[in-house]
Rosetta silent file (secondary structure, phi, psi, omega in degrees, C-alpha in Angstrom):
SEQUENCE: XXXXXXXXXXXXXXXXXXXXXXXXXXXXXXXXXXXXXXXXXXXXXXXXXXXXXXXXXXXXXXXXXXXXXXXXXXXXXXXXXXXXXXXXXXXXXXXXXXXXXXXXXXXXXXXXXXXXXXXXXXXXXXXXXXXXXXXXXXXXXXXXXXXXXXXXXXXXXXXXXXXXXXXXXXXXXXXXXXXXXXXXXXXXXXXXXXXXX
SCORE:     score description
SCORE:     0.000 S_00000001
   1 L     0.000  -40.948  175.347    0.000    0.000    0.000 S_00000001
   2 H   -64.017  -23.088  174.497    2.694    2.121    0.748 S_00000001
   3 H   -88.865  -25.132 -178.402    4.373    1.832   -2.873 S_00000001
   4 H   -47.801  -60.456 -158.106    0.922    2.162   -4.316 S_00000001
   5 H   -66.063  -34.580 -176.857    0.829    5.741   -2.315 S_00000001
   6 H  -101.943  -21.279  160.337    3.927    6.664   -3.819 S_00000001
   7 H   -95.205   10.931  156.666    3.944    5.690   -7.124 S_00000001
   8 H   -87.660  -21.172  163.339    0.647    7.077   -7.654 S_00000001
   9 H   -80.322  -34.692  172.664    2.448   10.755   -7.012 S_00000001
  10 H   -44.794  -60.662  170.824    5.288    9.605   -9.241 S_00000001
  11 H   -40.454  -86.639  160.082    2.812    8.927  -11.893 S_00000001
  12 H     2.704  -62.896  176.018    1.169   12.195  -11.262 S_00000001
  13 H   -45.458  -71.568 -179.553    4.546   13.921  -11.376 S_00000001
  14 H   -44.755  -76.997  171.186    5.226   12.173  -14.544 S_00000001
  15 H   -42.245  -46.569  159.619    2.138   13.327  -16.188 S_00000001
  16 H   -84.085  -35.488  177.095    2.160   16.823  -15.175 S_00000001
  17 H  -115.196   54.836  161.300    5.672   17.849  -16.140 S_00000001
  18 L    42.625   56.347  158.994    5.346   15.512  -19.543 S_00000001
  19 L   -98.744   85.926 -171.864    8.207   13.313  -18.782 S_00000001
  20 H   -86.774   -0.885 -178.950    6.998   10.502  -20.821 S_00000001
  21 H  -101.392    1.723  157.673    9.933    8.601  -20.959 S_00000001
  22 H   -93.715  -25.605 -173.141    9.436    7.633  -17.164 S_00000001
  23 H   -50.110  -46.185 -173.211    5.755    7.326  -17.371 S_00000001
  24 H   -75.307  -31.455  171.745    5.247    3.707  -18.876 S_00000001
  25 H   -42.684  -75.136  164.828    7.909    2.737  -16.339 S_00000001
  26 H   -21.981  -70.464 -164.329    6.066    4.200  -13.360 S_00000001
  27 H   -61.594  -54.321  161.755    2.910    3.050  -14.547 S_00000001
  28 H   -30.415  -21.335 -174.223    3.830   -0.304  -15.020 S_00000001
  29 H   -70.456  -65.143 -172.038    5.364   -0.256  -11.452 S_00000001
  30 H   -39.581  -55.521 -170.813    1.779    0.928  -10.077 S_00000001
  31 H   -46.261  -44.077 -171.836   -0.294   -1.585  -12.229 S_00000001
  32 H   -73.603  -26.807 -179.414    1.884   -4.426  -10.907 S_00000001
  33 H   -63.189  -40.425  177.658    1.586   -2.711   -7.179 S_00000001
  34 H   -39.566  -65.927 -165.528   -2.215   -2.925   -7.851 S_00000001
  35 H   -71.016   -4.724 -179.837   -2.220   -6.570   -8.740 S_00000001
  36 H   -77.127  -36.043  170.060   -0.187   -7.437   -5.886 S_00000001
  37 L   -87.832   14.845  151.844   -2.535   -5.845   -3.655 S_00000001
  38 L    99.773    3.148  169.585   -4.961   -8.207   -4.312 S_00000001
  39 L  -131.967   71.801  179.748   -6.736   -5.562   -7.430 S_00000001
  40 H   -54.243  -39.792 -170.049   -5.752   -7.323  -10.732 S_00000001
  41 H   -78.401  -23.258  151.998   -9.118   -5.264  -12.525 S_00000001
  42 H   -76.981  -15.174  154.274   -7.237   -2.109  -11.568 S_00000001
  43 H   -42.060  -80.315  172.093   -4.286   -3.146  -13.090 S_00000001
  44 H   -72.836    2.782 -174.462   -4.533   -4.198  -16.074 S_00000001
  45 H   -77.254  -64.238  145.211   -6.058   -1.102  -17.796 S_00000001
  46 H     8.791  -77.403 -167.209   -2.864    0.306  -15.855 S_00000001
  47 H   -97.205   -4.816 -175.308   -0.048   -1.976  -17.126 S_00000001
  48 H   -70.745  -50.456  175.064   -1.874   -2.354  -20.493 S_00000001
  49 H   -57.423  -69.256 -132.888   -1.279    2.089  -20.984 S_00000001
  50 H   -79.677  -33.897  169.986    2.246    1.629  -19.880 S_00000001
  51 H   -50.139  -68.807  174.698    2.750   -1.206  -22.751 S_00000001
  52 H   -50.192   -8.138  162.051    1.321    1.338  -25.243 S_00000001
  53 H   -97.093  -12.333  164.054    3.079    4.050  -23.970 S_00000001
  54 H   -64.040  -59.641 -162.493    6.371    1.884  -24.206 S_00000001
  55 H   -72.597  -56.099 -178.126    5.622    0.921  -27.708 S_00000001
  56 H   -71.243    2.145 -175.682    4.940    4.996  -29.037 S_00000001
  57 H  -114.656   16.440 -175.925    8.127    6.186  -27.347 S_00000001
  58 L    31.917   64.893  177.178    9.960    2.952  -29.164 S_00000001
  59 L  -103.162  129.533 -167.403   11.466    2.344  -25.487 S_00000001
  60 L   -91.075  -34.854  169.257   12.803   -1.317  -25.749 S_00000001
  61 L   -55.776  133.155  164.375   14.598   -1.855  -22.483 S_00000001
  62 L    55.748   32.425  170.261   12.632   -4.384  -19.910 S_00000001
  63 H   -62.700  -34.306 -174.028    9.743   -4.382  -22.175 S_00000001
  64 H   -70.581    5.614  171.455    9.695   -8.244  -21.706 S_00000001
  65 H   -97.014  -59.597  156.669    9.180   -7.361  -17.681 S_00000001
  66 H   -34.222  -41.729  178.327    6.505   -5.426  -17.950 S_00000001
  67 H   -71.443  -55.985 -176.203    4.500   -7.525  -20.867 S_00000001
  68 H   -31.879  -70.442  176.001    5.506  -10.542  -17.825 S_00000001
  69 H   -34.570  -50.920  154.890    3.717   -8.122  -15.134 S_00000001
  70 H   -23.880  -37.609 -154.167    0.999   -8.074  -17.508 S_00000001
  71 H  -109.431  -36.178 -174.426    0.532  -11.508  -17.843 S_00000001
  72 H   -65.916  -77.441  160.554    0.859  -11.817  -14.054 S_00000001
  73 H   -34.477  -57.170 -172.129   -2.462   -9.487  -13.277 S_00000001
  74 H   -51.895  -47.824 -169.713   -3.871  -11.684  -15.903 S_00000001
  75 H   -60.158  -49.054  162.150   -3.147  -14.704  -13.890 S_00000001
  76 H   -45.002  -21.371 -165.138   -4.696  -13.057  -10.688 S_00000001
  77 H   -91.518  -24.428 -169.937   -7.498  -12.329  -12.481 S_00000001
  78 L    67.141   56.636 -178.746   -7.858  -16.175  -13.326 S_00000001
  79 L  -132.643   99.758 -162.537   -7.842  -15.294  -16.916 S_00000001
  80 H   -82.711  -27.020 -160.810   -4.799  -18.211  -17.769 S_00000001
  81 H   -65.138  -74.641 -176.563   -5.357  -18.084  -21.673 S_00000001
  82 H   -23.522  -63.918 -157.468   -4.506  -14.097  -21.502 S_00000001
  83 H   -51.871  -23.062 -163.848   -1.546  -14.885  -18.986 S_00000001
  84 H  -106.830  -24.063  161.743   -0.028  -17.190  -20.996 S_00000001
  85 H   -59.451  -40.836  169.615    0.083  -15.438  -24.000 S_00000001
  86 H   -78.746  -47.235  169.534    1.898  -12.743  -22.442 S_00000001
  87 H   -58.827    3.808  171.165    4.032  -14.925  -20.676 S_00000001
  88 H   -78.702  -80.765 -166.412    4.980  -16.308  -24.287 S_00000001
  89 H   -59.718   -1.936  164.226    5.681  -12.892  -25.584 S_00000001
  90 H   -68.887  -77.728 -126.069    7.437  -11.769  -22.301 S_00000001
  91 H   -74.346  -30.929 -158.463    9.834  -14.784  -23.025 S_00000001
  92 H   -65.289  -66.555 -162.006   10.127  -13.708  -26.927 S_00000001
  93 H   -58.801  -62.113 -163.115   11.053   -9.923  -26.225 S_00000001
  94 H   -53.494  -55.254  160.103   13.539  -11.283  -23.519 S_00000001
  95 H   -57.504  -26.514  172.819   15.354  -13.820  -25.990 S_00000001
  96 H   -84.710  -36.642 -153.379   15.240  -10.838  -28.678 S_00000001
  97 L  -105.375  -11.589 -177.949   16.349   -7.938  -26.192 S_00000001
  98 L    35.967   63.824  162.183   18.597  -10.785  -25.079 S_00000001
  99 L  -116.350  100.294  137.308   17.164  -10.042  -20.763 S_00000001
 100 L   -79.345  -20.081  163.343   17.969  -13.603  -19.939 S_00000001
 101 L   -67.514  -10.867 -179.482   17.112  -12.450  -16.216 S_00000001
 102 H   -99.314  -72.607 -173.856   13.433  -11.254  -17.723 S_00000001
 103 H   -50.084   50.239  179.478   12.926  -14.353  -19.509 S_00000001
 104 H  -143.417  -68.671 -162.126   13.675  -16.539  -15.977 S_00000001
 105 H   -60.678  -27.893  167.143   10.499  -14.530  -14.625 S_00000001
 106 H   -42.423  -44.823 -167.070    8.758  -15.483  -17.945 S_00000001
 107 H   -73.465  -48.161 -172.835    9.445  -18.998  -16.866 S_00000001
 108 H   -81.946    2.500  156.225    8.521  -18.843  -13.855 S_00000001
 109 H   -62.740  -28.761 -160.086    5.048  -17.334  -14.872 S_00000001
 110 H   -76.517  -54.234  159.329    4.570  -20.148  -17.364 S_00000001
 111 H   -30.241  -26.873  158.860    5.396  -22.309  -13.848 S_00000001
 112 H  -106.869   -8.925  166.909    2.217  -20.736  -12.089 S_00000001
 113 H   -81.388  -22.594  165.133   -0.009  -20.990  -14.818 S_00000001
 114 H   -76.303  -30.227  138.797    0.960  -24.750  -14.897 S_00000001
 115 H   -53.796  -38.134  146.403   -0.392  -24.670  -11.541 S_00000001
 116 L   -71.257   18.851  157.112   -3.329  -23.004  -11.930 S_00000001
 117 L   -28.973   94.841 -177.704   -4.236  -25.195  -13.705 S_00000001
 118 L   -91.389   92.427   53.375   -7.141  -27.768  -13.413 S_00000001
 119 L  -106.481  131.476 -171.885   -5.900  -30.434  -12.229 S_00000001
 120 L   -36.578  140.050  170.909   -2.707  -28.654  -11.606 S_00000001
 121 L  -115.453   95.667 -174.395    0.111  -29.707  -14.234 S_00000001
 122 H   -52.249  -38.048  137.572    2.980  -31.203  -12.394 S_00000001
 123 H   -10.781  -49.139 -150.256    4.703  -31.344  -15.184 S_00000001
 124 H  -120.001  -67.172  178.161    4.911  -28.735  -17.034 S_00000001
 125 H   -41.758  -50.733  169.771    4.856  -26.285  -13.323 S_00000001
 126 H   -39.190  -44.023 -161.942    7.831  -28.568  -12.530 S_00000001
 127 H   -84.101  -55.116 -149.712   10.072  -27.732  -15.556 S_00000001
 128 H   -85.915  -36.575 -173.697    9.180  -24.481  -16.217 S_00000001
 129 H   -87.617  -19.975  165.532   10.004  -23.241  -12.624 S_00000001
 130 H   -75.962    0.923  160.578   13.423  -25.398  -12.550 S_00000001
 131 H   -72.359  -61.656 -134.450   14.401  -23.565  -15.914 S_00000001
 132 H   -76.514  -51.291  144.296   13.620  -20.091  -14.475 S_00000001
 133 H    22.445  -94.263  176.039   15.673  -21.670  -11.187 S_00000001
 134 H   -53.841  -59.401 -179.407   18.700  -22.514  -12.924 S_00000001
 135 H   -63.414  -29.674  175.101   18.839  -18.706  -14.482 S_00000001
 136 H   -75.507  -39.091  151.658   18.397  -17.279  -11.228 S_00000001
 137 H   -23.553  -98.084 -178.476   21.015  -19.417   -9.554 S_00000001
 138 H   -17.162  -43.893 -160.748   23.498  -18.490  -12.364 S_00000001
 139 L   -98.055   14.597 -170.245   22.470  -14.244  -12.156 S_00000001
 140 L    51.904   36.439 -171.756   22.479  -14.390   -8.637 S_00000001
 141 L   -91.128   96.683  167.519   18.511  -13.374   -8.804 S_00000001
 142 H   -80.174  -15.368  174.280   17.615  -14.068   -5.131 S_00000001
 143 H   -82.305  -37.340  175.015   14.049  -13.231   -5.010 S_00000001
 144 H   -75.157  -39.604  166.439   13.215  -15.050   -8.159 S_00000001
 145 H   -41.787  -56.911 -154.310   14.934  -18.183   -6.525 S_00000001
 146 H   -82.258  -31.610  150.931   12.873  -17.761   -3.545 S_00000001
 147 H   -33.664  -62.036 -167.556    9.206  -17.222   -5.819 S_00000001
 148 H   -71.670  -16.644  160.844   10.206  -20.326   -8.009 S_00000001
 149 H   -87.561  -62.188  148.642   10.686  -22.137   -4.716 S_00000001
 150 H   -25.617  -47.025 -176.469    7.543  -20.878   -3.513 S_00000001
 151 H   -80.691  -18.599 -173.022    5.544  -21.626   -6.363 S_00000001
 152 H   -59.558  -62.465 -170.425    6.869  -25.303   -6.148 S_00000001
 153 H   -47.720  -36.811  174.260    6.355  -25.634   -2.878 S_00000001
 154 H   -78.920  -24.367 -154.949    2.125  -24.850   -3.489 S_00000001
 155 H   -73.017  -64.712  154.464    2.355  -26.278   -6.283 S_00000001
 156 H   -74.096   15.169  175.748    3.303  -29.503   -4.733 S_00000001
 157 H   -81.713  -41.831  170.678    1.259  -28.969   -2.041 S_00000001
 158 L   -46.960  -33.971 -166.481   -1.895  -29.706   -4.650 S_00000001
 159 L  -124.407  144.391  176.814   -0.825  -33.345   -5.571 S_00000001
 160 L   -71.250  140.500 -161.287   -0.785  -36.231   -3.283 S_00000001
 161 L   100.355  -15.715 -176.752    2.195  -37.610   -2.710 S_00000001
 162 L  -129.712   60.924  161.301    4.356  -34.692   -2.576 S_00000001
 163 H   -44.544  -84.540 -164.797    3.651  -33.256    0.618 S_00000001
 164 H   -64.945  -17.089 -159.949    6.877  -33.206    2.419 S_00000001
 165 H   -82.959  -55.000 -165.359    8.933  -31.896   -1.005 S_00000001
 166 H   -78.892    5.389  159.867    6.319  -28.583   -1.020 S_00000001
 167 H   -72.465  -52.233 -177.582    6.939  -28.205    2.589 S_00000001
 168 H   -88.744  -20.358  171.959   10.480  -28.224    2.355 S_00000001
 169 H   -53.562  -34.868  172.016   10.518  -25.963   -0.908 S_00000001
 170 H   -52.840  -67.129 -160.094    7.863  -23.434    1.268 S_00000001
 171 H   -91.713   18.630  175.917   10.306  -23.199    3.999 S_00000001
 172 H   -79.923  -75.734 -175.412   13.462  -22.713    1.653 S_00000001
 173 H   -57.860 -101.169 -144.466   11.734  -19.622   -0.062 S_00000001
 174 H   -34.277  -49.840  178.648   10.448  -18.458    3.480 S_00000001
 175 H   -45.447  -49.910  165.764   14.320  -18.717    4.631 S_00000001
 176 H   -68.824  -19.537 -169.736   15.324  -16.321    1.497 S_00000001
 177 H   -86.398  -36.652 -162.784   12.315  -14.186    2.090 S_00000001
 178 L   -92.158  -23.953 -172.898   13.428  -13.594    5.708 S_00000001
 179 L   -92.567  -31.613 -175.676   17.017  -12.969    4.714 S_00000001
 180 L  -116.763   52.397  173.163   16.463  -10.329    2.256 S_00000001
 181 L    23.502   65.313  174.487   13.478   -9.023    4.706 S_00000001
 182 L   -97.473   43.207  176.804   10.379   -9.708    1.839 S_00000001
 183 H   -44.244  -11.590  164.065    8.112   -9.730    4.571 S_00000001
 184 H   -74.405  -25.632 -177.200    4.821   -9.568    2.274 S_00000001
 185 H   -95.386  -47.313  168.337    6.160  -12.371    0.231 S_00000001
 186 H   -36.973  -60.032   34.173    7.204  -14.190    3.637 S_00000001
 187 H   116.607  -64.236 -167.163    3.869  -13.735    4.591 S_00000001
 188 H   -97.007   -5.866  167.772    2.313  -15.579    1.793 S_00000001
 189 H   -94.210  -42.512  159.383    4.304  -18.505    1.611 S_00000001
 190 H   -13.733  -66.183 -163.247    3.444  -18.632    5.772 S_00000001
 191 H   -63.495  -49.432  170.586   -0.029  -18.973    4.897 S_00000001
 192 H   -14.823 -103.783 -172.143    0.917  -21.680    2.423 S_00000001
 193 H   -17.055  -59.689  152.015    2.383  -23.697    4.524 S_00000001
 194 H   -26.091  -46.194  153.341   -0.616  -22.693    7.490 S_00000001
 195 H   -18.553  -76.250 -175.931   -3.285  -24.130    4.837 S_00000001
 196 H   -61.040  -88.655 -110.083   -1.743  -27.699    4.903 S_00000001
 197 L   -91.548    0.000    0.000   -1.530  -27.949    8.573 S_00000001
């Protein structure tokens, strides 16, 4: 709430003294602050302007993060066809723009949409978050380790038999969450875990 509050005067800022080449940044910040807070329908209108205001100012850097945020909102939203289409074209712009750290969050998007899935697809959620994994290992991306261990861990918390594995992935992620003080994301992998028992 507090980043909300402040990147709604950035925006603001941005808009009043025409600095448009911060604006789709900003807004994209907010939109994603939105969906985070639990208001994905205020979002996407949100990070949807900041793509199009990306695209007329031909700004190319960490477009494939933003179209990901996009796709992310989508997912909150439960609307997986959208999400996954953006998480494709996150991954594209990332492999073109050559962000191999934006394409790792691509992956691990494609990794919660194979969980929300119905019946969840162990499979697919499996792969896709031990790609996006491996690149965060490699870049040193600690927060994306501890989400892709997070999403495992619920992930396997869904299918029987793999209980103790999304338990110990849950309290992995909680361990990195606690170390680089993500208390909101700490939070939510708690409740995970709180769920099961």
């Amino acid at each position: 709430n507090r980043a909300v509050e402040v990147l709604q005067r950035c925006q603001k800022f941005c808009q009043d003294a025409n600095i448009r080449v911060l604006f789709p940044q900003i807004t994209s910040y907010l939109g994603f602050a939105y969906a985070l807070s639990g208001r994905p329908h205020e979002a996407l209108p949100l990070l949807q302007q900041a793509e199009s205001e990306t695209l007329s100012i031909g700004r190319i850097s960490g477009q494939s993060l933003r179209v990901n945020w996009q796709g992310e909102a989508y997912l909150m939203a439960g609307r997986l066809d959208e999400a996954t289409l953006l998480a494709r074209r996150g991954f594209e712009l990332s492999e073109k723009h050559r962000e191999r750290g934006h394409g790792a969050w691509s992956l691990k998007l494609f990794g919660e949409i194979a969980s929300c899935q119905v019946p969840p697809n162990l499979k697919d959620g499996e792969a896709y978050y031990s790609r996006a994994l491996s690149v965060a290992n490699e870049l040193g991306m600690r927060p994306l380790k501890a989400h892709c261990q997070s999403g495992l861990g619920k992930l396997y918390l869904q299918m029987a038999g793999y209980l103790d594995r999304g338990r110990a992935e849950l309290k992995q992620a909680m361990e990195l969450y606690h170390e680089m003080g993500m208390k909101f994301w700490l939070t939510n992998a708690e409740g995970a875990l709180a769920e099961l028992s």
